[in-house]
Amino acid sequence: MKVTEDTVGAFVDVLRQDGFAFVPGDAMRDAFAQAGSLADWDAFAASWNDLALDTHMADHGRYRRRRHAVYRAGADGAIERQTHQPHYQSLDYNRLNGGVARWFEPIVADGASLATILAYCRGLFGALAPDVARWHVEAHQFRIEARQGEAGLPTPEGVHRDGVDYVLVLLVARRNIASGTTTIHRPDGEPLGRFTLTHAFDAALVDDARVHHGVTPVEPVDASQPAYRDVLVVTFKATGEAHA
């Protein structure tokens, strides 16, 4: 469902009703601005030019670059970056690349924009789950590259869940690509919605326990020019700790 209001309350209502929301970039940027500064956004977006190749791809693809960071967030207070650690998903959630601890290069552009995005997500997802005292948070920078004869796969594992509670997928940049359409499904596979993130700050908000999601492959429009899709994915998972 398309969301145009820029308040946490409106997004909460849509997520509770549908399990997902598409938020246009202008509305998402305005919503982030309620939580903090985006003053370093240009530098943050430029950091996607320095992502390392993902060498863990079981399909042997060389179309994905990424960086990763882990945080601990309480219901209130600071969101604290944790010692660098691997990303792990079980095979239940990632049939292609799951079952192993995957180490990625750390996120280095850890400034105002990322802090604001994390703070906003904590407020939004905390409103959906007010009993959660602590969150395990992971941030992933992804660049999916498309070349002539080699499509880029934003979700090479197919339509899936991430094995967390909530997900933000935020478009940072999109250059010279076609497709890359997000699809949302019930657990039984029934389609619920589809939309394409096309402008900076366009976002998908997902209740990962209720719906599955995927993204169609991207192909270059002009094969002689660089073609890529840059997104930030943020996941929140309750740690099971109770309020003091």
PDB file of N, CA and C in Angstrom, residues 98-188:
ATOM      1  N   GLY A  98      22.712 -19.315   2.955  1.00  0.00           N
ATOM      2  CA  GLY A  98      22.593 -19.502   4.396  1.00  0.00           C
ATOM      3  C   GLY A  98      23.431 -20.663   4.909  1.00  0.00           C
ATOM      4  N   GLY A  99      23.443 -20.784   6.245  1.00  0.00           N
ATOM      5  CA  GLY A  99      24.115 -21.896   6.894  1.00  0.00           C
ATOM      6  C   GLY A  99      25.580 -21.684   7.190  1.00  0.00           C
ATOM      7  N   VAL A 100      26.122 -20.525   6.829  1.00  0.00           N
ATOM      8  CA  VAL A 100      27.526 -20.221   7.104  1.00  0.00           C
ATOM      9  C   VAL A 100      27.620 -18.792   7.637  1.00  0.00           C
ATOM     10  N   ALA A 101      28.649 -18.550   8.437  1.00  0.00           N
ATOM     11  CA  ALA A 101      28.916 -17.196   8.923  1.00  0.00           C
ATOM     12  C   ALA A 101      29.636 -16.433   7.811  1.00  0.00           C
ATOM     13  N   ARG A 102      29.019 -15.354   7.352  1.00  0.00           N
ATOM     14  CA  ARG A 102      29.581 -14.589   6.240  1.00  0.00           C
ATOM     15  C   ARG A 102      30.169 -13.274   6.761  1.00  0.00           C
ATOM     16  N   TRP A 103      31.455 -13.097   6.560  1.00  0.00           N
ATOM     17  CA  TRP A 103      32.127 -11.870   6.955  1.00  0.00           C
ATOM     18  C   TRP A 103      32.149 -10.909   5.771  1.00  0.00           C
ATOM     19  N   PHE A 104      31.765  -9.662   6.037  1.00  0.00           N
ATOM     20  CA  PHE A 104      31.824  -8.613   5.036  1.00  0.00           C
ATOM     21  C   PHE A 104      32.640  -7.444   5.587  1.00  0.00           C
ATOM     22  N   GLU A 105      33.160  -6.643   4.688  1.00  0.00           N
ATOM     23  CA  GLU A 105      33.884  -5.462   5.118  1.00  0.00           C
ATOM     24  C   GLU A 105      32.941  -4.544   5.904  1.00  0.00           C
ATOM     25  N   PRO A 106      33.450  -3.857   6.943  1.00  0.00           N
ATOM     26  CA  PRO A 106      32.573  -3.023   7.775  1.00  0.00           C
ATOM     27  C   PRO A 106      32.147  -1.743   7.091  1.00  0.00           C
ATOM     28  N   ILE A 107      30.976  -1.271   7.471  1.00  0.00           N
ATOM     29  CA  ILE A 107      30.519   0.057   7.042  1.00  0.00           C
ATOM     30  C   ILE A 107      31.445   1.107   7.630  1.00  0.00           C
ATOM     31  N   VAL A 108      31.886   2.042   6.806  1.00  0.00           N
ATOM     32  CA  VAL A 108      32.768   3.106   7.275  1.00  0.00           C
ATOM     33  C   VAL A 108      32.055   4.453   7.344  1.00  0.00           C
ATOM     34  N   ALA A 109      30.995   4.616   6.561  1.00  0.00           N
ATOM     35  CA  ALA A 109      30.263   5.886   6.538  1.00  0.00           C
ATOM     36  C   ALA A 109      29.195   5.869   7.631  1.00  0.00           C
ATOM     37  N   ASP A 110      29.668   5.873   8.876  1.00  0.00           N
ATOM     38  CA  ASP A 110      28.798   5.689  10.036  1.00  0.00           C
ATOM     39  C   ASP A 110      28.568   7.046  10.710  1.00  0.00           C
ATOM     40  N   GLY A 111      27.952   7.973   9.960  1.00  0.00           N
ATOM     41  CA  GLY A 111      27.779   9.326  10.457  1.00  0.00           C
ATOM     42  C   GLY A 111      26.340   9.679  10.747  1.00  0.00           C
ATOM     43  N   ALA A 112      26.007  10.956  10.519  1.00  0.00           N
ATOM     44  CA  ALA A 112      24.710  11.483  10.927  1.00  0.00           C
ATOM     45  C   ALA A 112      23.550  10.808  10.208  1.00  0.00           C
ATOM     46  N   SER A 113      23.664  10.592   8.910  1.00  0.00           N
ATOM     47  CA  SER A 113      22.531  10.034   8.159  1.00  0.00           C
ATOM     48  C   SER A 113      22.191   8.634   8.632  1.00  0.00           C
ATOM     49  N   LEU A 114      23.197   7.780   8.783  1.00  0.00           N
ATOM     50  CA  LEU A 114      22.925   6.420   9.232  1.00  0.00           C
ATOM     51  C   LEU A 114      22.376   6.429  10.652  1.00  0.00           C
ATOM     52  N   ALA A 115      22.921   7.266  11.522  1.00  0.00           N
ATOM     53  CA  ALA A 115      22.401   7.355  12.889  1.00  0.00           C
ATOM     54  C   ALA A 115      20.938   7.786  12.896  1.00  0.00           C
ATOM     55  N   THR A 116      20.593   8.730  12.033  1.00  0.00           N
ATOM     56  CA  THR A 116      19.207   9.194  11.948  1.00  0.00           C
ATOM     57  C   THR A 116      18.283   8.081  11.466  1.00  0.00           C
ATOM     58  N   ILE A 117      18.707   7.359  10.444  1.00  0.00           N
ATOM     59  CA  ILE A 117      17.888   6.262   9.908  1.00  0.00           C
ATOM     60  C   ILE A 117      17.659   5.196  10.977  1.00  0.00           C
ATOM     61  N   LEU A 118      18.708   4.833  11.691  1.00  0.00           N
ATOM     62  CA  LEU A 118      18.564   3.822  12.743  1.00  0.00           C
ATOM     63  C   LEU A 118      17.642   4.313  13.851  1.00  0.00           C
ATOM     64  N   ALA A 119      17.782   5.582  14.230  1.00  0.00           N
ATOM     65  CA  ALA A 119      16.928   6.128  15.285  1.00  0.00           C
ATOM     66  C   ALA A 119      15.469   6.143  14.858  1.00  0.00           C
ATOM     67  N   TYR A 120      15.228   6.512  13.602  1.00  0.00           N
ATOM     68  CA  TYR A 120      13.847   6.516  13.127  1.00  0.00           C
ATOM     69  C   TYR A 120      13.271   5.104  13.117  1.00  0.00           C
ATOM     70  N   CYS A 121      14.047   4.146  12.644  1.00  0.00           N
ATOM     71  CA  CYS A 121      13.573   2.757  12.630  1.00  0.00           C
ATOM     72  C   CYS A 121      13.274   2.264  14.039  1.00  0.00           C
ATOM     73  N   ARG A 122      14.119   2.620  14.990  1.00  0.00           N
ATOM     74  CA  ARG A 122      13.845   2.197  16.361  1.00  0.00           C
ATOM     75  C   ARG A 122      12.507   2.757  16.833  1.00  0.00           C
ATOM     76  N   GLY A 123      12.231   4.013  16.523  1.00  0.00           N
ATOM     77  CA  GLY A 123      10.961   4.590  16.928  1.00  0.00           C
ATOM     78  C   GLY A 123       9.781   3.929  16.250  1.00  0.00           C
ATOM     79  N   LEU A 124       9.902   3.679  14.942  1.00  0.00           N
ATOM     80  CA  LEU A 124       8.813   3.061  14.195  1.00  0.00           C
ATOM     81  C   LEU A 124       8.578   1.625  14.636  1.00  0.00           C
ATOM     82  N   PHE A 125       9.631   0.826  14.632  1.00  0.00           N
ATOM     83  CA  PHE A 125       9.471  -0.584  14.963  1.00  0.00           C
ATOM     84  C   PHE A 125       9.179  -0.765  16.448  1.00  0.00           C
ATOM     85  N   GLY A 126       9.692   0.151  17.268  1.00  0.00           N
ATOM     86  CA  GLY A 126       9.362   0.102  18.689  1.00  0.00           C
ATOM     87  C   GLY A 126       7.893   0.380  18.948  1.00  0.00           C
ATOM     88  N   ALA A 127       7.293   1.234  18.123  1.00  0.00           N
ATOM     89  CA  ALA A 127       5.853   1.491  18.259  1.00  0.00           C
ATOM     90  C   ALA A 127       5.039   0.263  17.890  1.00  0.00           C
ATOM     91  N   LEU A 128       5.557  -0.544  16.971  1.00  0.00           N
ATOM     92  CA  LEU A 128       4.873  -1.777  16.589  1.00  0.00           C
ATOM     93  C   LEU A 128       5.058  -2.879  17.624  1.00  0.00           C
ATOM     94  N   ALA A 129       6.166  -2.819  18.363  1.00  0.00           N
ATOM     95  CA  ALA A 129       6.478  -3.854  19.353  1.00  0.00           C
ATOM     96  C   ALA A 129       6.925  -3.189  20.648  1.00  0.00           C
ATOM     97  N   PRO A 130       6.002  -2.547  21.369  1.00  0.00           N
ATOM     98  CA  PRO A 130       6.378  -1.757  22.540  1.00  0.00           C
ATOM     99  C   PRO A 130       6.945  -2.565  23.699  1.00  0.00           C
ATOM    100  N   ASP A 131       6.760  -3.880  23.702  1.00  0.00           N
ATOM    101  CA  ASP A 131       7.280  -4.705  24.785  1.00  0.00           C
ATOM    102  C   ASP A 131       8.742  -5.092  24.596  1.00  0.00           C
ATOM    103  N   VAL A 132       9.305  -4.792  23.437  1.00  0.00           N
ATOM    104  CA  VAL A 132      10.698  -5.155  23.177  1.00  0.00           C
ATOM    105  C   VAL A 132      11.622  -4.152  23.867  1.00  0.00           C
ATOM    106  N   ALA A 133      12.538  -4.684  24.675  1.00  0.00           N
ATOM    107  CA  ALA A 133      13.469  -3.818  25.396  1.00  0.00           C
ATOM    108  C   ALA A 133      14.777  -3.608  24.637  1.00  0.00           C
ATOM    109  N   ARG A 134      15.231  -4.612  23.889  1.00  0.00           N
ATOM    110  CA  ARG A 134      16.500  -4.531  23.178  1.00  0.00           C
ATOM    111  C   ARG A 134      16.344  -5.122  21.781  1.00  0.00           C
ATOM    112  N   TRP A 135      17.018  -4.481  20.833  1.00  0.00           N
ATOM    113  CA  TRP A 135      17.002  -4.937  19.450  1.00  0.00           C
ATOM    114  C   TRP A 135      18.417  -5.278  18.988  1.00  0.00           C
ATOM    115  N   HIS A 136      18.520  -6.340  18.218  1.00  0.00           N
ATOM    116  CA  HIS A 136      19.723  -6.635  17.449  1.00  0.00           C
ATOM    117  C   HIS A 136      19.485  -6.031  16.068  1.00  0.00           C
ATOM    118  N   VAL A 137      20.357  -5.114  15.676  1.00  0.00           N
ATOM    119  CA  VAL A 137      20.167  -4.342  14.452  1.00  0.00           C
ATOM    120  C   VAL A 137      21.331  -4.618  13.509  1.00  0.00           C
ATOM    121  N   GLU A 138      21.020  -4.875  12.254  1.00  0.00           N
ATOM    122  CA  GLU A 138      22.063  -5.020  11.246  1.00  0.00           C
ATOM    123  C   GLU A 138      21.792  -4.052  10.101  1.00  0.00           C
ATOM    124  N   ALA A 139      22.864  -3.429   9.628  1.00  0.00           N
ATOM    125  CA  ALA A 139      22.788  -2.519   8.488  1.00  0.00           C
ATOM    126  C   ALA A 139      23.642  -3.082   7.369  1.00  0.00           C
ATOM    127  N   HIS A 140      23.083  -3.099   6.160  1.00  0.00           N
ATOM    128  CA  HIS A 140      23.765  -3.662   5.002  1.00  0.00           C
ATOM    129  C   HIS A 140      23.743  -2.636   3.871  1.00  0.00           C
ATOM    130  N   GLN A 141      24.906  -2.300   3.358  1.00  0.00           N
ATOM    131  CA  GLN A 141      24.999  -1.531   2.118  1.00  0.00           C
ATOM    132  C   GLN A 141      25.132  -2.519   0.966  1.00  0.00           C
ATOM    133  N   PHE A 142      24.250  -2.419  -0.022  1.00  0.00           N
ATOM    134  CA  PHE A 142      24.289  -3.299  -1.188  1.00  0.00           C
ATOM    135  C   PHE A 142      24.411  -2.481  -2.469  1.00  0.00           C
ATOM    136  N   ARG A 143      25.267  -2.902  -3.346  1.00  0.00           N
ATOM    137  CA  ARG A 143      25.246  -2.449  -4.736  1.00  0.00           C
ATOM    138  C   ARG A 143      25.070  -3.683  -5.614  1.00  0.00           C
ATOM    139  N   ILE A 144      24.002  -3.705  -6.405  1.00  0.00           N
ATOM    140  CA  ILE A 144      23.759  -4.762  -7.371  1.00  0.00           C
ATOM    141  C   ILE A 144      24.095  -4.216  -8.744  1.00  0.00           C
ATOM    142  N   GLU A 145      25.067  -4.842  -9.388  1.00  0.00           N
ATOM    143  CA  GLU A 145      25.543  -4.371 -10.685  1.00  0.00           C
ATOM    144  C   GLU A 145      24.938  -5.217 -11.810  1.00  0.00           C
ATOM    145  N   ALA A 146      24.641  -4.578 -12.921  1.00  0.00           N
ATOM    146  CA  ALA A 146      24.106  -5.267 -14.094  1.00  0.00           C
ATOM    147  C   ALA A 146      25.029  -5.007 -15.277  1.00  0.00           C
ATOM    148  N   ARG A 147      25.309  -6.071 -16.019  1.00  0.00           N
ATOM    149  CA  ARG A 147      26.176  -5.961 -17.193  1.00  0.00           C
ATOM    150  C   ARG A 147      25.515  -6.659 -18.373  1.00  0.00           C
ATOM    151  N   GLN A 148      26.012  -6.379 -19.559  1.00  0.00           N
ATOM    152  CA  GLN A 148      25.487  -7.049 -20.739  1.00  0.00           C
ATOM    153  C   GLN A 148      25.673  -8.561 -20.593  1.00  0.00           C
ATOM    154  N   GLY A 149      24.601  -9.289 -20.721  1.00  0.00           N
ATOM    155  CA  GLY A 149      24.661 -10.741 -20.604  1.00  0.00           C
ATOM    156  C   GLY A 149      24.677 -11.250 -19.187  1.00  0.00           C
ATOM    157  N   GLU A 150      24.640 -10.375 -18.186  1.00  0.00           N
ATOM    158  CA  GLU A 150      24.656 -10.804 -16.784  1.00  0.00           C
ATOM    159  C   GLU A 150      23.749  -9.881 -15.975  1.00  0.00           C
ATOM    160  N   ALA A 151      22.536 -10.330 -15.733  1.00  0.00           N
ATOM    161  CA  ALA A 151      21.622  -9.544 -14.908  1.00  0.00           C
ATOM    162  C   ALA A 151      22.095  -9.549 -13.466  1.00  0.00           C
ATOM    163  N   GLY A 152      21.779  -8.479 -12.749  1.00  0.00           N
ATOM    164  CA  GLY A 152      22.057  -8.424 -11.321  1.00  0.00           C
ATOM    165  C   GLY A 152      20.841  -8.894 -10.541  1.00  0.00           C
ATOM    166  N   LEU A 153      21.084  -9.677  -9.497  1.00  0.00           N
ATOM    167  CA  LEU A 153      19.991 -10.255  -8.718  1.00  0.00           C
ATOM    168  C   LEU A 153      19.943  -9.615  -7.340  1.00  0.00           C
ATOM    169  N   PRO A 154      19.022  -8.680  -7.092  1.00  0.00           N
ATOM    170  CA  PRO A 154      18.926  -8.076  -5.760  1.00  0.00           C
ATOM    171  C   PRO A 154      18.582  -9.089  -4.670  1.00  0.00           C
ATOM    172  N   THR A 155      17.793 -10.116  -5.027  1.00  0.00           N
ATOM    173  CA  THR A 155      17.476 -11.166  -4.054  1.00  0.00           C
ATOM    174  C   THR A 155      17.752 -12.521  -4.713  1.00  0.00           C
ATOM    175  N   PRO A 156      19.025 -12.908  -4.780  1.00  0.00           N
ATOM    176  CA  PRO A 156      19.367 -14.159  -5.472  1.00  0.00           C
ATOM    177  C   PRO A 156      18.767 -15.399  -4.813  1.00  0.00           C
ATOM    178  N   GLU A 157      18.377 -15.271  -3.546  1.00  0.00           N
ATOM    179  CA  GLU A 157      17.740 -16.396  -2.862  1.00  0.00           C
ATOM    180  C   GLU A 157      16.267 -16.531  -3.205  1.00  0.00           C
ATOM    181  N   GLY A 158      15.734 -15.598  -4.020  1.00  0.00           N
ATOM    182  CA  GLY A 158      14.336 -15.637  -4.405  1.00  0.00           C
ATOM    183  C   GLY A 158      13.450 -14.932  -3.400  1.00  0.00           C
ATOM    184  N   VAL A 159      12.150 -15.134  -3.524  1.00  0.00           N
ATOM    185  CA  VAL A 159      11.202 -14.566  -2.558  1.00  0.00           C
ATOM    186  C   VAL A 159      11.469 -15.231  -1.209  1.00  0.00           C
ATOM    187  N   HIS A 160      11.604 -14.415  -0.159  1.00  0.00           N
ATOM    188  CA  HIS A 160      12.121 -14.945   1.097  1.00  0.00           C
ATOM    189  C   HIS A 160      11.693 -14.087   2.279  1.00  0.00           C
ATOM    190  N   ARG A 161      11.973 -14.590   3.462  1.00  0.00           N
ATOM    191  CA  ARG A 161      12.008 -13.810   4.695  1.00  0.00           C
ATOM    192  C   ARG A 161      13.457 -13.663   5.119  1.00  0.00           C
ATOM    193  N   ASP A 162      13.738 -12.656   5.932  1.00  0.00           N
ATOM    194  CA  ASP A 162      15.100 -12.452   6.424  1.00  0.00           C
ATOM    195  C   ASP A 162      15.339 -13.110   7.776  1.00  0.00           C
ATOM    196  N   GLY A 163      14.279 -13.597   8.426  1.00  0.00           N
ATOM    197  CA  GLY A 163      14.449 -14.219   9.737  1.00  0.00           C
ATOM    198  C   GLY A 163      14.600 -13.214  10.860  1.00  0.00           C
ATOM    199  N   VAL A 164      14.013 -12.024  10.672  1.00  0.00           N
ATOM    200  CA  VAL A 164      14.070 -10.968  11.681  1.00  0.00           C
ATOM    201  C   VAL A 164      12.643 -10.537  11.990  1.00  0.00           C
ATOM    202  N   ASP A 165      12.492  -9.402  12.660  1.00  0.00           N
ATOM    203  CA  ASP A 165      11.147  -8.887  12.941  1.00  0.00           C
ATOM    204  C   ASP A 165      10.701  -7.840  11.921  1.00  0.00           C
ATOM    205  N   TYR A 166      11.581  -6.862  11.653  1.00  0.00           N
ATOM    206  CA  TYR A 166      11.211  -5.775  10.748  1.00  0.00           C
ATOM    207  C   TYR A 166      12.378  -5.428   9.838  1.00  0.00           C
ATOM    208  N   VAL A 167      12.030  -4.935   8.651  1.00  0.00           N
ATOM    209  CA  VAL A 167      13.040  -4.610   7.640  1.00  0.00           C
ATOM    210  C   VAL A 167      12.717  -3.256   7.016  1.00  0.00           C
ATOM    211  N   LEU A 168      13.753  -2.449   6.829  1.00  0.00           N
ATOM    212  CA  LEU A 168      13.690  -1.252   5.991  1.00  0.00           C
ATOM    213  C   LEU A 168      14.586  -1.495   4.788  1.00  0.00           C
ATOM    214  N   VAL A 169      14.057  -1.285   3.589  1.00  0.00           N
ATOM    215  CA  VAL A 169      14.854  -1.282   2.359  1.00  0.00           C
ATOM    216  C   VAL A 169      14.762   0.133   1.792  1.00  0.00           C
ATOM    217  N   LEU A 170      15.899   0.817   1.754  1.00  0.00           N
ATOM    218  CA  LEU A 170      15.935   2.232   1.372  1.00  0.00           C
ATOM    219  C   LEU A 170      16.763   2.399   0.107  1.00  0.00           C
ATOM    220  N   LEU A 171      16.155   2.957  -0.943  1.00  0.00           N
ATOM    221  CA  LEU A 171      16.914   3.210  -2.157  1.00  0.00           C
ATOM    222  C   LEU A 171      17.830   4.409  -1.964  1.00  0.00           C
ATOM    223  N   VAL A 172      19.090   4.227  -2.309  1.00  0.00           N
ATOM    224  CA  VAL A 172      20.078   5.298  -2.242  1.00  0.00           C
ATOM    225  C   VAL A 172      20.345   5.863  -3.629  1.00  0.00           C
ATOM    226  N   ALA A 173      20.488   4.990  -4.613  1.00  0.00           N
ATOM    227  CA  ALA A 173      20.722   5.439  -5.986  1.00  0.00           C
ATOM    228  C   ALA A 173      20.321   4.332  -6.947  1.00  0.00           C
ATOM    229  N   ARG A 174      19.979   4.743  -8.152  1.00  0.00           N
ATOM    230  CA  ARG A 174      19.594   3.809  -9.208  1.00  0.00           C
ATOM    231  C   ARG A 174      20.105   4.401 -10.509  1.00  0.00           C
ATOM    232  N   ARG A 175      20.974   3.669 -11.191  1.00  0.00           N
ATOM    233  CA  ARG A 175      21.598   4.217 -12.402  1.00  0.00           C
ATOM    234  C   ARG A 175      21.507   3.227 -13.557  1.00  0.00           C
ATOM    235  N   ASN A 176      20.899   3.648 -14.645  1.00  0.00           N
ATOM    236  CA  ASN A 176      20.968   2.934 -15.918  1.00  0.00           C
ATOM    237  C   ASN A 176      20.473   1.486 -15.814  1.00  0.00           C
ATOM    238  N   ILE A 177      19.412   1.265 -15.047  1.00  0.00           N
ATOM    239  CA  ILE A 177      18.888  -0.096 -14.938  1.00  0.00           C
ATOM    240  C   ILE A 177      17.388  -0.125 -15.227  1.00  0.00           C
ATOM    241  N   ALA A 178      16.949  -1.276 -15.676  1.00  0.00           N
ATOM    242  CA  ALA A 178      15.534  -1.554 -15.844  1.00  0.00           C
ATOM    243  C   ALA A 178      15.123  -2.612 -14.831  1.00  0.00           C
ATOM    244  N   SER A 179      13.857  -2.587 -14.467  1.00  0.00           N
ATOM    245  CA  SER A 179      13.242  -3.547 -13.551  1.00  0.00           C
ATOM    246  C   SER A 179      13.730  -3.305 -12.119  1.00  0.00           C
ATOM    247  N   GLY A 180      13.953  -4.349 -11.343  1.00  0.00           N
ATOM    248  CA  GLY A 180      14.226  -4.178  -9.921  1.00  0.00           C
ATOM    249  C   GLY A 180      12.946  -3.877  -9.164  1.00  0.00           C
ATOM    250  N   THR A 181      11.897  -4.627  -9.474  1.00  0.00           N
ATOM    251  CA  THR A 181      10.585  -4.419  -8.855  1.00  0.00           C
ATOM    252  C   THR A 181      10.464  -5.264  -7.584  1.00  0.00           C
ATOM    253  N   THR A 182      10.082  -4.626  -6.508  1.00  0.00           N
ATOM    254  CA  THR A 182       9.861  -5.321  -5.239  1.00  0.00           C
ATOM    255  C   THR A 182       8.501  -6.002  -5.264  1.00  0.00           C
ATOM    256  N   THR A 183       8.466  -7.263  -4.839  1.00  0.00           N
ATOM    257  CA  THR A 183       7.214  -8.003  -4.754  1.00  0.00           C
ATOM    258  C   THR A 183       7.007  -8.473  -3.319  1.00  0.00           C
ATOM    259  N   ILE A 184       5.765  -8.408  -2.876  1.00  0.00           N
ATOM    260  CA  ILE A 184       5.403  -8.814  -1.522  1.00  0.00           C
ATOM    261  C   ILE A 184       4.406  -9.967  -1.615  1.00  0.00           C
ATOM    262  N   HIS A 185       4.589 -10.982  -0.761  1.00  0.00           N
ATOM    263  CA  HIS A 185       3.780 -12.191  -0.850  1.00  0.00           C
ATOM    264  C   HIS A 185       3.362 -12.671   0.541  1.00  0.00           C
ATOM    265  N   ARG A 186       2.234 -13.339   0.595  1.00  0.00           N
ATOM    266  CA  ARG A 186       1.869 -14.086   1.784  1.00  0.00           C
ATOM    267  C   ARG A 186       2.822 -15.280   1.916  1.00  0.00           C
ATOM    268  N   PRO A 187       2.908 -15.879   3.115  1.00  0.00           N
ATOM    269  CA  PRO A 187       3.763 -17.065   3.268  1.00  0.00           C
ATOM    270  C   PRO A 187       3.425 -18.200   2.313  1.00  0.00           C
ATOM    271  N   ASP A 188       2.156 -18.273   1.855  1.00  0.00           N
ATOM    272  CA  ASP A 188       1.777 -19.327   0.905  1.00  0.00           C
ATOM    273  C   ASP A 188       2.087 -18.958  -0.534  1.00  0.00           C
TER     274      ASP A 188
END
